[in-house]
Amino acid sequence: MAHRPNPRYGENIFLSGGMDVSGDLPVEMWYREMNSYDFAKGQFAPTAGHFTQLIWKASKEMGSGVARKADRTWVVCNYNPPGNVVGMFKDNVPPKSKD
Protein backbone atom coordinates (compact mmCIF):
# COMPACT_ATOMS: atom_id res chain seq x y z
CA MET A 1 0.00 0.00 0.00
CA ALA A 2 1.48 3.34 -1.01
CA HIS A 3 0.37 6.83 -1.95
CA ARG A 4 0.61 7.68 -5.63
CA PRO A 5 3.76 9.57 -6.65
CA ASN A 6 3.42 13.28 -7.49
CA PRO A 7 -0.21 13.47 -6.40
CA ARG A 8 -2.56 16.08 -7.81
CA TYR A 9 -4.98 15.59 -4.91
CA GLY A 10 -4.77 15.09 -1.17
CA GLU A 11 -5.14 11.41 -0.33
CA ASN A 12 -6.07 9.25 2.65
CA ILE A 13 -5.76 5.46 2.41
CA PHE A 14 -7.23 2.89 4.78
CA LEU A 15 -6.53 -0.87 4.71
CA SER A 16 -8.35 -3.48 6.74
CA GLY A 17 -7.98 -7.22 6.81
CA GLY A 18 -10.34 -9.87 8.11
CA MET A 19 -13.35 -7.70 8.89
CA ASP A 20 -16.28 -5.99 7.23
CA VAL A 21 -15.66 -2.30 6.61
CA SER A 22 -18.47 0.24 6.53
CA GLY A 23 -17.98 3.79 5.25
CA ASP A 24 -17.74 5.32 8.69
CA LEU A 25 -14.85 3.15 9.97
CA PRO A 26 -12.03 4.72 7.91
CA VAL A 27 -13.33 8.22 8.63
CA GLU A 28 -13.56 7.48 12.34
CA MET A 29 -10.00 6.12 12.39
CA TRP A 30 -8.65 9.16 10.53
CA TYR A 31 -10.59 11.53 12.80
CA ARG A 32 -9.15 9.90 15.93
CA GLU A 33 -5.74 11.23 14.87
CA MET A 34 -7.00 14.56 16.22
CA ASN A 35 -5.56 13.39 19.55
CA SER A 36 -2.06 13.58 17.99
CA TYR A 37 -2.47 17.07 16.52
CA ASP A 38 -1.01 20.06 18.35
CA PHE A 39 -3.58 22.79 17.71
CA ALA A 40 -1.35 25.40 19.38
CA LYS A 41 1.52 24.77 16.93
CA GLY A 42 -0.72 24.54 13.86
CA GLN A 43 1.69 22.60 11.66
CA PHE A 44 1.96 19.24 9.95
CA ALA A 45 2.32 16.18 12.16
CA PRO A 46 2.87 12.76 10.53
CA THR A 47 0.72 11.11 13.20
CA ALA A 48 -2.23 13.43 12.42
CA GLY A 49 -1.97 13.88 8.64
CA HIS A 50 -5.12 11.89 7.83
CA PHE A 51 -7.08 13.96 10.35
CA THR A 52 -5.88 17.32 9.07
CA GLN A 53 -6.56 16.35 5.45
CA LEU A 54 -10.01 15.07 6.41
CA ILE A 55 -11.08 18.40 7.92
CA TRP A 56 -8.98 20.76 5.74
CA LYS A 57 -11.19 23.82 5.23
CA ALA A 58 -9.96 24.73 1.73
CA SER A 59 -10.66 21.24 0.30
CA LYS A 60 -13.98 21.59 -1.52
CA GLU A 61 -14.30 18.24 -3.31
CA MET A 62 -13.82 14.68 -2.10
CA GLY A 63 -13.99 11.43 -4.03
CA SER A 64 -13.78 7.96 -2.56
CA GLY A 65 -13.27 4.42 -3.76
CA VAL A 66 -13.37 0.96 -2.24
CA ALA A 67 -11.61 -2.21 -3.40
CA ARG A 68 -11.84 -5.68 -1.93
CA LYS A 69 -9.71 -8.76 -2.47
CA ALA A 70 -10.00 -11.87 -0.32
CA ASP A 71 -10.24 -10.64 3.27
CA ARG A 72 -8.74 -7.19 2.61
CA THR A 73 -10.55 -3.91 2.02
CA TRP A 74 -8.93 -0.70 0.81
CA VAL A 75 -10.65 2.67 1.07
CA VAL A 76 -9.12 5.67 -0.68
CA CYS A 77 -10.33 9.27 -0.42
CA ASN A 78 -8.95 12.06 -2.61
CA TYR A 79 -9.37 15.74 -1.80
CA ASN A 80 -9.32 18.79 -4.07
CA PRO A 81 -7.59 21.07 -3.55
CA PRO A 82 -5.19 19.04 -1.43
CA GLY A 83 -4.66 19.82 2.24
CA ASN A 84 -1.71 19.63 4.57
CA VAL A 85 -0.04 22.61 2.90
CA VAL A 86 2.91 23.95 4.89
CA GLY A 87 2.16 27.39 6.31
CA MET A 88 -1.62 27.04 5.87
CA PHE A 89 -2.60 24.93 8.91
CA LYS A 90 -3.87 27.75 11.12
CA ASP A 91 -6.23 28.88 8.33
CA ASN A 92 -7.50 25.40 7.50
CA VAL A 93 -7.57 23.37 10.72
CA PRO A 94 -10.02 25.06 13.10
CA PRO A 95 -9.34 25.19 16.85
CA LYS A 96 -10.46 22.16 18.81
CA SER A 97 -14.01 22.52 20.10
CA LYS A 98 -14.34 22.98 23.85
CA ASP A 99 -17.44 20.72 24.13
Coordinates of C-alpha atoms in Angstrom, one line a residue:
M1 CA 0.0 0.0 0.0
A2 CA 1.5 3.3 -1.0
H3 CA 0.4 6.8 -2.0
R4 CA 0.6 7.7 -5.6
P5 CA 3.8 9.6 -6.6
N6 CA 3.4 13.3 -7.5
P7 CA -0.2 13.5 -6.4
R8 CA -2.6 16.1 -7.8
Y9 CA -5.0 15.6 -4.9
G10 CA -4.8 15.1 -1.2
E11 CA -5.1 11.4 -0.3
N12 CA -6.1 9.3 2.6
I13 CA -5.8 5.5 2.4
F14 CA -7.2 2.9 4.8
L15 CA -6.5 -0.9 4.7
S16 CA -8.3 -3.5 6.7
G17 CA -8.0 -7.2 6.8
G18 CA -10.3 -9.9 8.1
M19 CA -13.4 -7.7 8.9
D20 CA -16.3 -6.0 7.2
V21 CA -15.7 -2.3 6.6
S22 CA -18.5 0.2 6.5
G23 CA -18.0 3.8 5.2
D24 CA -17.7 5.3 8.7
L25 CA -14.9 3.2 10.0
P26 CA -12.0 4.7 7.9
V27 CA -13.3 8.2 8.6
E28 CA -13.6 7.5 12.3
M29 CA -10.0 6.1 12.4
W30 CA -8.7 9.2 10.5
Y31 CA -10.6 11.5 12.8
R32 CA -9.1 9.9 15.9
E33 CA -5.7 11.2 14.9
M34 CA -7.0 14.6 16.2
N35 CA -5.6 13.4 19.5
S36 CA -2.1 13.6 18.0
Y37 CA -2.5 17.1 16.5
D38 CA -1.0 20.1 18.4
F39 CA -3.6 22.8 17.7
A40 CA -1.3 25.4 19.4
K41 CA 1.5 24.8 16.9
G42 CA -0.7 24.5 13.9
Q43 CA 1.7 22.6 11.7
F44 CA 2.0 19.2 9.9
A45 CA 2.3 16.2 12.2
P46 CA 2.9 12.8 10.5
T47 CA 0.7 11.1 13.2
A48 CA -2.2 13.4 12.4
G49 CA -2.0 13.9 8.6
H50 CA -5.1 11.9 7.8
F51 CA -7.1 14.0 10.4
T52 CA -5.9 17.3 9.1
Q53 CA -6.6 16.3 5.4
L54 CA -10.0 15.1 6.4
I55 CA -11.1 18.4 7.9
W56 CA -9.0 20.8 5.7
K57 CA -11.2 23.8 5.2
A58 CA -10.0 24.7 1.7
S59 CA -10.7 21.2 0.3
K60 CA -14.0 21.6 -1.5
E61 CA -14.3 18.2 -3.3
M62 CA -13.8 14.7 -2.1
G63 CA -14.0 11.4 -4.0
S64 CA -13.8 8.0 -2.6
G65 CA -13.3 4.4 -3.8
V66 CA -13.4 1.0 -2.2
A67 CA -11.6 -2.2 -3.4
R68 CA -11.8 -5.7 -1.9
K69 CA -9.7 -8.8 -2.5
A70 CA -10.0 -11.9 -0.3
D71 CA -10.2 -10.6 3.3
R72 CA -8.7 -7.2 2.6
T73 CA -10.5 -3.9 2.0
W74 CA -8.9 -0.7 0.8
V75 CA -10.7 2.7 1.1
V76 CA -9.1 5.7 -0.7
C77 CA -10.3 9.3 -0.4
N78 CA -8.9 12.1 -2.6
Y79 CA -9.4 15.7 -1.8
N80 CA -9.3 18.8 -4.1
P81 CA -7.6 21.1 -3.5
P82 CA -5.2 19.0 -1.4
G83 CA -4.7 19.8 2.2
N84 CA -1.7 19.6 4.6
V85 CA 0.0 22.6 2.9
V86 CA 2.9 24.0 4.9
G87 CA 2.2 27.4 6.3
M88 CA -1.6 27.0 5.9
F89 CA -2.6 24.9 8.9
K90 CA -3.9 27.7 11.1
D91 CA -6.2 28.9 8.3
N92 CA -7.5 25.4 7.5
V93 CA -7.6 23.4 10.7
P94 CA -10.0 25.1 13.1
P95 CA -9.3 25.2 16.9
K96 CA -10.5 22.2 18.8
S97 CA -14.0 22.5 20.1
K98 CA -14.3 23.0 23.8
D99 CA -17.4 20.7 24.1

